[in-house]
Short mmCIF file of C-alpha atoms in Angstrom, two decimals:
data_model
loop_
_atom_site.label_atom_id
_atom_site.label_comp_id
_atom_site.label_asym_id
_atom_site.label_seq_id
_atom_site.Cartn_x
_atom_site.Cartn_y
_atom_site.Cartn_z
CA UNK A 1 -0.30 0.30 -0.08
CA UNK A 2 1.78 3.04 -1.04
CA UNK A 3 1.57 6.30 1.12
CA UNK A 4 0.04 9.99 -0.41
CA UNK A 5 2.92 12.39 -0.40
CA UNK A 6 0.06 15.08 0.55
CA UNK A 7 0.71 16.85 3.88
CA UNK A 8 -2.57 16.68 4.56
CA UNK A 9 -2.48 13.29 4.46
CA UNK A 10 0.92 12.53 5.89
CA UNK A 11 1.19 14.63 9.00
CA UNK A 12 -1.76 12.41 10.72
CA UNK A 13 0.15 9.15 9.90
CA UNK A 14 3.73 10.87 10.69
CA UNK A 15 2.11 11.86 14.75
CA UNK A 16 0.36 7.88 14.65
CA UNK A 17 3.38 6.69 14.11
CA UNK A 18 5.45 9.81 16.52
CA UNK A 19 2.69 8.41 19.42
CA UNK A 20 3.21 5.03 18.76
CA UNK A 21 6.86 5.74 19.44
CA UNK A 22 6.67 7.00 22.29
CA UNK A 23 3.54 5.32 23.91
CA UNK A 24 4.32 3.26 27.32
CA UNK A 25 4.98 -0.86 27.06
CA UNK A 26 1.46 -2.03 26.76
CA UNK A 27 -0.01 -5.67 26.61
CA UNK A 28 0.63 -7.81 23.17
CA UNK A 29 -2.14 -8.11 21.21
CA UNK A 30 -4.68 -10.81 21.47
CA UNK A 31 -3.71 -14.63 22.50
CA UNK A 32 -6.79 -16.87 22.46
CA UNK A 33 -6.76 -20.20 24.43
CA UNK A 34 -3.38 -20.51 24.14
CA UNK A 35 -1.81 -23.96 26.77
CA UNK A 36 2.06 -21.89 27.85
CA UNK A 37 2.88 -19.56 30.56
CA UNK A 38 0.44 -16.48 31.03
CA UNK A 39 1.74 -13.52 30.36
CA UNK A 40 2.19 -11.66 33.36
CA UNK A 41 -0.16 -9.78 34.48
CA UNK A 42 -0.11 -5.78 33.55
CA UNK A 43 0.25 -4.81 37.76
CA UNK A 44 3.13 -5.36 38.99
CA UNK A 45 5.08 -3.47 36.38
CA UNK A 46 8.23 -3.55 35.22
CA UNK A 47 9.82 -0.12 37.17
CA UNK A 48 12.45 1.54 35.08
CA UNK A 49 14.84 3.72 36.25
CA UNK A 50 13.87 7.00 38.07
CA UNK A 51 11.66 4.99 40.29
CA UNK A 52 12.76 4.43 44.09
CA UNK A 53 15.38 2.37 44.60
CA UNK A 54 17.81 0.50 47.41
CA UNK A 55 21.04 -0.93 47.01
CA UNK A 56 21.37 -4.38 46.59
CA UNK A 57 25.14 -3.49 48.40
CA UNK A 58 23.27 -3.19 51.46
CA UNK A 59 21.81 -6.50 51.93
CA UNK A 60 25.08 -7.78 52.33
CA UNK A 61 26.24 -7.74 55.26
CA UNK A 62 22.38 -8.91 56.16
CA UNK A 63 23.01 -11.77 55.05
CA UNK A 64 26.29 -12.81 55.56
CA UNK A 65 25.35 -12.05 59.69
CA UNK A 66 23.09 -14.64 59.12
CA UNK A 67 25.63 -16.84 58.23
CA UNK A 68 27.76 -15.53 61.03
CA UNK A 69 24.95 -16.43 63.36
CA UNK A 70 24.45 -20.45 62.38
CA UNK A 71 28.44 -20.62 62.45
CA UNK A 72 28.50 -19.64 66.35
CA UNK A 73 25.84 -21.39 67.53
CA UNK A 74 28.07 -24.78 65.60
CA UNK A 75 30.94 -23.37 68.13
CA UNK A 76 28.48 -23.33 70.73
CA UNK A 77 27.15 -26.39 70.10
CA UNK A 78 30.77 -27.90 70.03
CA UNK A 79 31.89 -26.42 73.42
CA UNK A 80 28.41 -27.85 74.90
CA UNK A 81 27.44 -23.89 75.21
CA UNK A 82 23.88 -23.28 76.27
CA UNK A 83 21.95 -21.09 73.06
CA UNK A 84 20.53 -17.80 73.58
CA UNK A 85 16.65 -17.30 73.06
CA UNK A 86 16.18 -15.23 69.78
CA UNK A 87 19.78 -16.03 69.22
CA UNK A 88 21.42 -14.32 66.15
CA UNK A 89 25.26 -13.12 65.82
CA UNK A 90 24.45 -9.75 68.00
CA UNK A 91 24.39 -12.40 70.85
CA UNK A 92 27.31 -14.61 70.34
CA UNK A 93 30.16 -14.16 73.07
CA UNK A 94 33.14 -12.56 72.04
CA UNK A 95 35.65 -15.52 71.81
CA UNK A 96 33.24 -17.67 69.46
CA UNK A 97 32.09 -14.72 67.68
CA UNK A 98 35.98 -13.55 67.02
CA UNK A 99 36.75 -17.11 65.88
CA UNK A 100 33.76 -16.98 63.37
CA UNK A 101 35.66 -13.88 62.26
CA UNK A 102 38.55 -14.90 61.74
CA UNK A 103 37.53 -17.99 60.16
CA UNK A 104 38.52 -20.72 62.63
CA UNK A 105 36.18 -23.69 63.86
CA UNK A 106 35.63 -26.51 62.45
CA UNK A 107 33.51 -25.18 60.04
CA UNK A 108 34.15 -22.00 59.48
CA UNK A 109 34.10 -19.54 55.86
CA UNK A 110 36.42 -20.46 53.10
CA UNK A 111 38.91 -18.10 51.32
CA UNK A 112 37.51 -14.88 50.17
CA UNK A 113 33.86 -16.55 50.50
CA UNK A 114 31.73 -14.32 53.13
CA UNK A 115 29.42 -11.38 50.83
CA UNK A 116 31.70 -8.58 52.23
CA UNK A 117 34.39 -9.63 50.24
CA UNK A 118 33.46 -12.23 47.17
CA UNK A 119 32.33 -9.19 45.28
CA UNK A 120 30.59 -10.72 41.95
CA UNK A 121 31.60 -14.16 43.12
CA UNK A 122 29.19 -15.43 45.17
CA UNK A 123 27.03 -12.21 45.45
CA UNK A 124 25.27 -11.78 41.79
CA UNK A 125 23.91 -8.82 40.01
CA UNK A 126 20.38 -8.67 39.84
CA UNK A 127 17.82 -8.88 36.69
CA UNK A 128 14.56 -8.59 35.48
CA UNK A 129 12.17 -11.73 35.41
CA UNK A 130 8.87 -13.22 35.09
CA UNK A 131 7.01 -15.97 36.61
CA UNK A 132 6.47 -19.00 34.87
CA UNK A 133 2.94 -20.74 36.26
CA UNK A 134 1.08 -22.34 33.64
CA UNK A 135 -2.58 -22.75 35.75
CA UNK A 136 -2.70 -19.47 37.67
CA UNK A 137 -1.68 -15.51 37.08
CA UNK A 138 1.84 -14.77 36.92
CA UNK A 139 3.52 -11.63 37.89
CA UNK A 140 7.38 -9.69 36.82
CA UNK A 141 9.84 -9.78 39.43
CA UNK A 142 13.63 -8.57 40.06
CA UNK A 143 15.82 -10.99 41.91
CA UNK A 144 19.71 -12.13 41.94
CA UNK A 145 21.63 -15.18 42.78
CA UNK A 146 24.29 -15.94 45.23
CA UNK A 147 25.80 -18.56 47.62
CA UNK A 148 27.71 -19.03 51.13
CA UNK A 149 30.31 -22.00 50.92
CA UNK A 150 32.08 -23.13 54.04
CA UNK A 151 34.62 -25.23 54.73
CA UNK A 152 34.27 -28.21 56.63
CA UNK A 153 37.48 -30.04 58.80
CA UNK A 154 35.88 -33.30 59.63
CA UNK A 155 37.64 -36.95 59.24
CA UNK A 156 39.58 -37.06 56.02
CA UNK A 157 40.69 -33.90 54.14
CA UNK A 158 38.65 -30.47 54.28
CA UNK A 159 36.04 -30.59 52.09
CA UNK A 160 34.22 -27.44 50.99
CA UNK A 161 30.25 -27.24 50.66
CA UNK A 162 28.07 -24.86 49.13
CA UNK A 163 24.79 -23.85 49.54
CA UNK A 164 23.19 -21.54 46.78
CA UNK A 165 20.06 -19.34 46.86
CA UNK A 166 18.04 -16.96 45.07
CA UNK A 167 16.83 -13.48 46.23
CA UNK A 168 13.68 -13.02 45.01
CA UNK A 169 11.73 -9.01 44.92
CA UNK A 170 7.96 -9.20 44.66
CA UNK A 171 5.54 -6.27 44.34
CA UNK A 172 2.94 -8.39 45.85
CA UNK A 173 -0.38 -7.20 44.87
CA UNK A 174 -4.53 -8.45 45.64
CA UNK A 175 -5.83 -10.10 42.72
CA UNK A 176 -7.74 -7.43 41.42
CA UNK A 177 -5.67 -4.71 42.33
CA UNK A 178 -3.52 -2.52 40.99
CA UNK A 179 -0.59 -1.60 43.99
CA UNK A 180 0.50 -3.69 46.94
CA UNK A 181 4.12 -4.02 48.96
CA UNK A 182 7.74 -4.90 48.39
CA UNK A 183 8.38 -8.35 50.00
CA UNK A 184 11.18 -10.12 49.68
CA UNK A 185 11.05 -13.86 49.60
CA UNK A 186 15.00 -16.36 50.20
CA UNK A 187 15.93 -19.52 48.81
CA UNK A 188 18.34 -21.92 49.23
CA UNK A 189 19.07 -24.99 47.91
CA UNK A 190 20.55 -28.09 48.22
CA UNK A 191 24.24 -27.80 50.11
CA UNK A 192 27.01 -28.37 46.89
CA UNK A 193 29.86 -31.24 48.14
CA UNK A 194 32.67 -31.94 46.86
CA UNK A 195 32.90 -35.42 47.31
CA UNK A 196 29.00 -37.25 48.76
CA UNK A 197 30.53 -39.90 50.91
CA UNK A 198 31.00 -36.83 53.77
CA UNK A 199 27.14 -35.36 53.20
CA UNK A 200 26.61 -37.69 56.29
CA UNK A 201 29.17 -35.46 58.46
CA UNK A 202 27.77 -32.74 57.01
CA UNK A 203 24.85 -33.22 58.90
CA UNK A 204 26.07 -32.90 61.71
CA UNK A 205 26.67 -29.20 61.36
CA UNK A 206 24.23 -27.82 58.82
CA UNK A 207 19.83 -27.58 58.77
CA UNK A 208 18.55 -27.68 55.75
CA UNK A 209 17.54 -25.20 53.01
CA UNK A 210 14.20 -24.71 54.79
CA UNK A 211 16.10 -23.49 58.09
CA UNK A 212 18.07 -21.52 56.28
CA UNK A 213 15.96 -19.83 53.72
CA UNK A 214 13.74 -19.02 57.05
CA UNK A 215 16.65 -17.35 58.84
CA UNK A 216 17.52 -14.82 55.90
CA UNK A 217 13.93 -14.06 55.64
CA UNK A 218 13.81 -13.42 59.63
CA UNK A 219 16.91 -11.38 59.40
CA UNK A 220 16.72 -9.24 56.41
CA UNK A 221 12.26 -8.57 57.69
CA UNK A 222 14.06 -7.84 61.35
CA UNK A 223 16.59 -4.88 59.67
CA UNK A 224 14.24 -3.72 57.31
CA UNK A 225 11.94 -2.87 60.30
CA UNK A 226 14.30 -1.60 63.02
CA UNK A 227 13.51 2.06 63.49
CA UNK A 228 16.52 4.48 61.87
CA UNK A 229 17.45 1.21 59.88
CA UNK A 230 19.62 2.36 56.50
CA UNK A 231 17.14 0.41 54.42
CA UNK A 232 14.02 2.11 56.26
CA UNK A 233 10.94 0.50 57.90
CA UNK A 234 10.10 -2.22 55.75
CA UNK A 235 10.38 -1.22 51.48
CA UNK A 236 7.05 -0.09 51.46
CA UNK A 237 3.63 0.03 48.88
CA UNK A 238 4.03 -0.15 44.92
CA UNK A 239 2.88 -0.95 42.07
CA UNK A 240 5.97 -1.91 39.75
CA UNK A 241 9.19 -3.94 40.25
CA UNK A 242 12.22 -4.49 38.33
CA UNK A 243 16.40 -4.06 38.61
CA UNK A 244 18.84 -1.75 37.78
CA UNK A 245 22.34 -3.30 37.26
CA UNK A 246 24.15 -1.43 34.43
CA UNK A 247 26.63 -3.34 32.44
CA UNK A 248 29.59 -0.85 32.64
CA UNK A 249 29.04 0.36 36.32
CA UNK A 250 30.13 -0.60 39.40
CA UNK A 251 27.88 -3.34 41.16
CA UNK A 252 28.13 -1.74 44.75
CA UNK A 253 25.22 0.44 42.34
CA UNK A 254 23.02 -2.50 41.97
CA UNK A 255 19.72 -1.88 42.71
CA UNK A 256 16.49 -2.67 42.94
CA UNK A 257 13.24 -0.90 41.42
CA UNK A 258 9.72 0.36 42.40
CA UNK A 259 7.35 2.79 42.14
CA UNK A 260 4.77 3.87 44.55
CA UNK A 261 1.27 4.33 44.56
CA UNK A 262 0.29 8.02 43.41
CA UNK A 263 -1.43 9.84 45.88
CA UNK A 264 -3.63 13.01 45.18
CA UNK A 265 -6.41 13.73 43.23
CA UNK A 266 -9.89 12.52 43.54
CA UNK A 267 -13.58 14.74 43.47
CA UNK A 268 -15.22 16.97 41.38
CA UNK A 269 -14.05 20.08 39.75
CA UNK A 270 -16.21 22.85 38.24
CA UNK A 271 -19.22 19.68 38.58
CA UNK A 272 -17.68 19.13 35.36
CA UNK A 273 -16.93 14.81 35.56
CA UNK A 274 -18.26 12.16 36.51
CA UNK A 275 -16.69 8.78 35.98
CA UNK A 276 -17.93 5.58 36.03
CA UNK A 277 -15.62 2.10 36.35
CA UNK A 278 -15.26 0.65 33.27
CA UNK A 279 -15.70 -2.86 33.95
CA UNK A 280 -16.06 -6.66 31.86
CA UNK A 281 -18.72 -9.12 33.07
CA UNK A 282 -17.76 -12.62 31.66
CA UNK A 283 -20.45 -15.10 32.25
CA UNK A 284 -19.62 -18.78 31.30
CA UNK A 285 -21.78 -20.83 30.13
CA UNK A 286 -20.80 -24.74 29.94
CA UNK A 287 -17.98 -27.11 30.71
CA UNK A 288 -16.99 -29.49 28.61
CA UNK A 289 -14.60 -32.71 28.43
CA UNK A 290 -13.50 -34.07 25.46
CA UNK A 291 -13.30 -37.96 25.23
CA UNK A 292 -9.70 -39.54 26.01
CA UNK A 293 -7.00 -40.10 23.66
CA UNK A 294 -5.28 -42.98 22.21
CA UNK A 295 -3.09 -44.25 24.91
CA UNK A 296 -4.25 -41.77 27.66
CA UNK A 297 -6.96 -43.35 30.20
CA UNK A 298 -8.17 -40.31 32.10
CA UNK A 299 -9.12 -40.47 35.26
CA UNK A 300 -12.77 -40.98 36.36
CA UNK A 301 -12.72 -37.35 38.74
CA UNK A 302 -12.75 -34.73 36.32
CA UNK A 303 -11.29 -32.76 39.81
CA UNK A 304 -12.21 -29.24 39.98
CA UNK A 305 -12.57 -25.98 38.06
CA UNK A 306 -11.10 -22.36 38.51
CA UNK A 307 -11.02 -18.91 36.27
CA UNK A 308 -8.25 -16.27 37.34
CA UNK A 309 -9.87 -13.14 35.68
CA UNK A 310 -7.01 -10.28 35.67
CA UNK A 311 -5.73 -12.48 38.31
CA UNK A 312 -9.07 -13.18 40.86
CA UNK A 313 -9.54 -16.44 41.59
CA UNK A 314 -13.65 -17.21 40.29
CA UNK A 315 -14.19 -21.17 40.96
CA UNK A 316 -16.33 -22.76 39.21
CA UNK A 317 -18.54 -25.67 40.30
CA UNK A 318 -20.75 -28.55 38.38
CA UNK A 319 -23.15 -29.25 38.94
CA UNK A 320 -23.59 -32.35 36.90
CA UNK A 321 -20.82 -35.44 36.47
CA UNK A 322 -18.07 -35.02 33.69
CA UNK A 323 -17.56 -38.74 32.99
CA UNK A 324 -13.94 -40.00 31.74
CA UNK A 325 -15.91 -41.02 28.14
CA UNK A 326 -16.59 -37.10 27.19
CA UNK A 327 -19.45 -34.99 28.08
CA UNK A 328 -20.91 -31.40 28.70
CA UNK A 329 -21.58 -29.49 32.03
CA UNK A 330 -24.08 -26.23 31.88
CA UNK A 331 -23.59 -23.50 34.46
CA UNK A 332 -24.65 -19.76 34.52
CA UNK A 333 -22.33 -18.00 36.63
CA UNK A 334 -20.76 -14.42 35.67
CA UNK A 335 -18.03 -12.50 36.93
CA UNK A 336 -17.47 -8.70 36.75
CA UNK A 337 -14.35 -6.92 36.94
CA UNK A 338 -13.05 -3.42 37.56
CA UNK A 339 -10.63 -2.08 33.50
CA UNK A 340 -10.39 0.69 34.88
CA UNK A 341 -6.89 1.64 34.47
CA UNK A 342 -6.03 -2.25 32.82
CA UNK A 343 -4.57 -2.18 29.46
CA UNK A 344 -5.81 -6.08 29.06
CA UNK A 345 -8.58 -8.62 30.75
CA UNK A 346 -6.61 -11.72 31.06
CA UNK A 347 -8.49 -14.81 31.40
CA UNK A 348 -6.84 -18.44 32.56
CA UNK A 349 -8.65 -21.38 32.84
CA UNK A 350 -7.57 -24.24 34.65
CA UNK A 351 -8.36 -27.99 36.13
CA UNK A 352 -6.63 -29.23 39.32
CA UNK A 353 -5.56 -32.53 37.38
CA UNK A 354 -3.09 -29.98 35.80
CA UNK A 355 -4.61 -28.47 32.90
CA UNK A 356 -4.98 -24.87 32.01
CA UNK A 357 -5.26 -22.65 29.05
CA UNK A 358 -5.80 -18.65 28.48
CA UNK A 359 -6.38 -16.24 26.27
CA UNK A 360 -5.52 -12.43 26.59
CA UNK A 361 -8.07 -9.49 24.72
CA UNK A 362 -6.99 -6.00 24.64
CA UNK A 363 -8.40 -2.38 24.37
CA UNK A 364 -8.12 -2.58 20.70
CA UNK A 365 -10.04 -6.08 20.58
CA UNK A 366 -13.01 -4.64 22.46
CA UNK A 367 -11.61 -6.38 25.42
CA UNK A 368 -13.12 -9.22 24.22
CA UNK A 369 -16.54 -8.38 23.33
CA UNK A 370 -18.70 -10.07 20.95
CA UNK A 371 -19.01 -13.37 20.55
CA UNK A 372 -18.63 -16.53 22.67
CA UNK A 373 -15.10 -17.75 23.39
CA UNK A 374 -13.52 -21.44 24.47
CA UNK A 375 -10.63 -22.06 26.26
CA UNK A 376 -8.90 -25.68 25.80
CA UNK A 377 -6.77 -27.03 28.47
CA UNK A 378 -3.74 -28.45 27.84
CA UNK A 379 -1.48 -31.30 29.63
CA UNK A 380 1.40 -33.35 29.31
CA UNK A 381 0.99 -37.28 30.31
CA UNK A 382 3.51 -39.04 30.12
CA UNK A 383 2.47 -42.80 28.66
CA UNK A 384 3.96 -46.65 28.66
CA UNK A 385 6.01 -46.49 25.05
CA UNK A 386 3.84 -47.47 22.35
CA UNK A 387 6.27 -50.76 21.48
CA UNK A 388 7.74 -52.20 24.71
CA UNK A 389 11.07 -53.62 24.99
CA UNK A 390 14.28 -53.18 26.05
CA UNK A 391 15.53 -49.88 26.51
CA UNK A 392 11.91 -48.64 25.69
CA UNK A 393 11.34 -45.56 27.17
CA UNK A 394 7.59 -43.84 28.05
CA UNK A 395 6.83 -40.76 25.84
CA UNK A 396 4.70 -37.19 26.76
CA UNK A 397 1.52 -36.82 25.04
CA UNK A 398 -0.02 -33.34 24.90
CA UNK A 399 -3.39 -33.55 25.71
CA UNK A 400 -6.75 -31.01 25.31
CA UNK A 401 -8.60 -31.92 27.90
CA UNK A 402 -11.61 -29.11 28.85
CA UNK A 403 -13.54 -26.94 27.27
CA UNK A 404 -14.86 -23.94 28.57
CA UNK A 405 -17.16 -21.72 26.57
CA UNK A 406 -18.29 -17.74 27.99
CA UNK A 407 -18.49 -14.80 26.74
CA UNK A 408 -17.67 -11.43 27.32
CA UNK A 409 -19.74 -7.81 28.46
CA UNK A 410 -17.30 -4.87 28.33
CA UNK A 411 -19.08 -1.40 29.45
CA UNK A 412 -17.95 1.67 28.26
CA UNK A 413 -19.57 3.64 30.83
CA UNK A 414 -21.37 6.74 30.14
CA UNK A 415 -20.24 9.98 31.74
CA UNK A 416 -22.08 12.80 33.79
CA UNK A 417 -21.33 16.40 32.07
CA UNK A 418 -22.15 19.69 33.89
CA UNK A 419 -25.59 20.73 33.01
CA UNK A 420 -25.95 22.76 29.22
CA UNK A 421 -23.10 20.60 27.39
CA UNK A 422 -23.81 18.73 24.81
CA UNK A 423 -20.86 15.44 23.17
CA UNK A 424 -22.08 13.21 20.64
CA UNK A 425 -21.63 9.71 20.84
CA UNK A 426 -18.27 8.20 19.05
CA UNK A 427 -16.88 4.51 19.34
CA UNK A 428 -13.89 3.44 20.58
CA UNK A 429 -12.78 3.16 24.31
CA UNK A 430 -10.76 5.75 25.51
CA UNK A 431 -7.19 4.93 27.26
CA UNK A 432 -7.24 4.85 31.01
CA UNK A 433 -7.62 7.96 33.14
CA UNK A 434 -8.45 10.24 29.51
CA UNK A 435 -9.52 13.45 30.31
CA UNK A 436 -13.48 13.97 28.83
CA UNK A 437 -13.19 17.10 26.52
CA UNK A 438 -17.37 17.04 24.56
CA UNK A 439 -17.26 17.44 21.93
CA UNK A 440 -13.73 15.78 21.52
CA UNK A 441 -14.34 12.46 24.27
CA UNK A 442 -14.20 8.83 22.96
CA UNK A 443 -16.93 7.98 24.42
CA UNK A 444 -20.81 7.80 24.64
CA UNK A 445 -21.87 10.71 27.10
CA UNK A 446 -25.08 10.26 28.92
CA UNK A 447 -26.96 10.25 32.27
CA UNK A 448 -26.41 7.95 35.36
CA UNK A 449 -29.11 5.99 35.35
CA UNK A 450 -28.62 5.10 31.32
CA UNK A 451 -26.22 2.16 32.18
CA UNK A 452 -26.64 -0.64 29.97
CA UNK A 453 -27.54 -3.78 32.02
CA UNK A 454 -24.44 -6.76 31.86
CA UNK A 455 -26.54 -9.88 30.72
CA UNK A 456 -29.79 -10.45 28.79
CA UNK A 457 -30.59 -12.54 30.96
CA UNK A 458 -30.02 -13.67 34.83
CA UNK A 459 -26.84 -15.78 35.79
CA UNK A 460 -25.29 -16.21 39.20
CA UNK A 461 -23.00 -13.43 39.86
CA UNK A 462 -19.77 -14.46 41.51
#
C-alpha cells in the first residue's frame, strides 16, 4: 500500500507513528486459548530507572550476619555452651564471634567467600524476571542469585560445602488490584558437597535449605523493620518492581527498583465530570470434557475448575457429572471485573488435574466483547512406550481435555456531564485516565441512570 504524499494525509500518519513510538509498553495483541505460561499480569509493571530504589549492596552485611550467627551456634554446640533465645550473631559471645570472623572452627567461611569480600563471585547482580506458572496468573519480579561457601574440618581431608540461594523481590498485589507491598523471599537450594560420602558429616553441622531460607528471611525482615535502619521501616507500597544493574557500572550501585502508588487527586472540579468505572462482565456457560485420546486413560474424577480473571480467582462449580468418556456440564455464572486503568483482560481456565489454557484481550479488540469464546485446557501426560522392549522409554503426550465456553460484555460507561454541555457519541474505548472533552471524547456521554444491563438474562454473579 502506497502512502499519499500530500501534507494533509501525511501529517496524521506521522503523528500516529510518533505516538506509537513514545507510548508506554502495553499488552501484546490478543491471545486465544494458549496452553503456554500466561503473560505476567499488568500489575506489577516492570520498574524503570527513575523509580525508587535501594542498593542490593546493603543486603550483603545482612546475609553475612545470618550465616555468622549459624556458624556461632555450631561453635557453641561443639563447646557444650547454651544458645540464647532468639539467637543471632549480635548475641554471640566475643571469643566465639572472633573465631567466626577469623574463619576458625570445624566449620568456617571458605577463603574469600564472605559476602563482604567476594564481590560478584558469590553475590550476583540483580535482573528482571517473570514467573512461568501454567495454571495460575504470573507476575514480574526482580531477583539475584548467590551462595555461601564454607570449609568443613571433618574426618579426612577438608571439604567445602556450598549453599546456593536465590533472592526474589516482588510487588505483592492482591488479586484485581493495582498496588501492593514489596516483599523479599530467599530460597536456598540443596548444599553442593565435594564428596557425597561426607554428607552425613555435613548434616551434623548444617540444617536443611528451608531452615537457612527462614533464618535469612527473618533477619532481613527484622532489619527492614528496625527503627532507624539504613533500609528504612520496610520497603513500602508499590505498583512496579525491577532491577537496575548497568553493564558498565560498579556492582555496588546495583539496585532494586519500585514505583510507589500515586496519591492525591479525586473529586469533581467545576461539577463537570464524574466517571463511572469501566468494567467487563464474563459469563461462563458450559464446561465440556473432550473424549479421551488414544493411549491416555483419563481419571474418573474430573477434578475442580477455576478461572482467573485479571488475577481474580473464580471457582467454577459444576452440578452435573463429567464422565471420563466425555460430556458437557452447563453452568450459568458471571464475574464482573473493574477495568479502569487496566490495559488488558486476561482469562485463565485451570483444572486441578494440571491442565490449563489462557486468553488475553486488549482495548483495540474491545477487550474480547462479542461472540462466544472457548478455552481448551492442555497438559502433558507421560505414557508407556507404544512398542515395549529393551530400551523403550515412556513418551509424553499433550492432551487437550476440558473446554470452557464464555462470553464477555465490556461496558464503556457513560459519563455525567454538567448541565448545558453536549457531546455527540462516537466509538472506541478511551485510554485509562483520559480527560473528558465535550465534543471530542471517545466515549458515549449520558446520564448515570442510563447504564446498560450487564447480561441479557439472569446469571449467578460470583
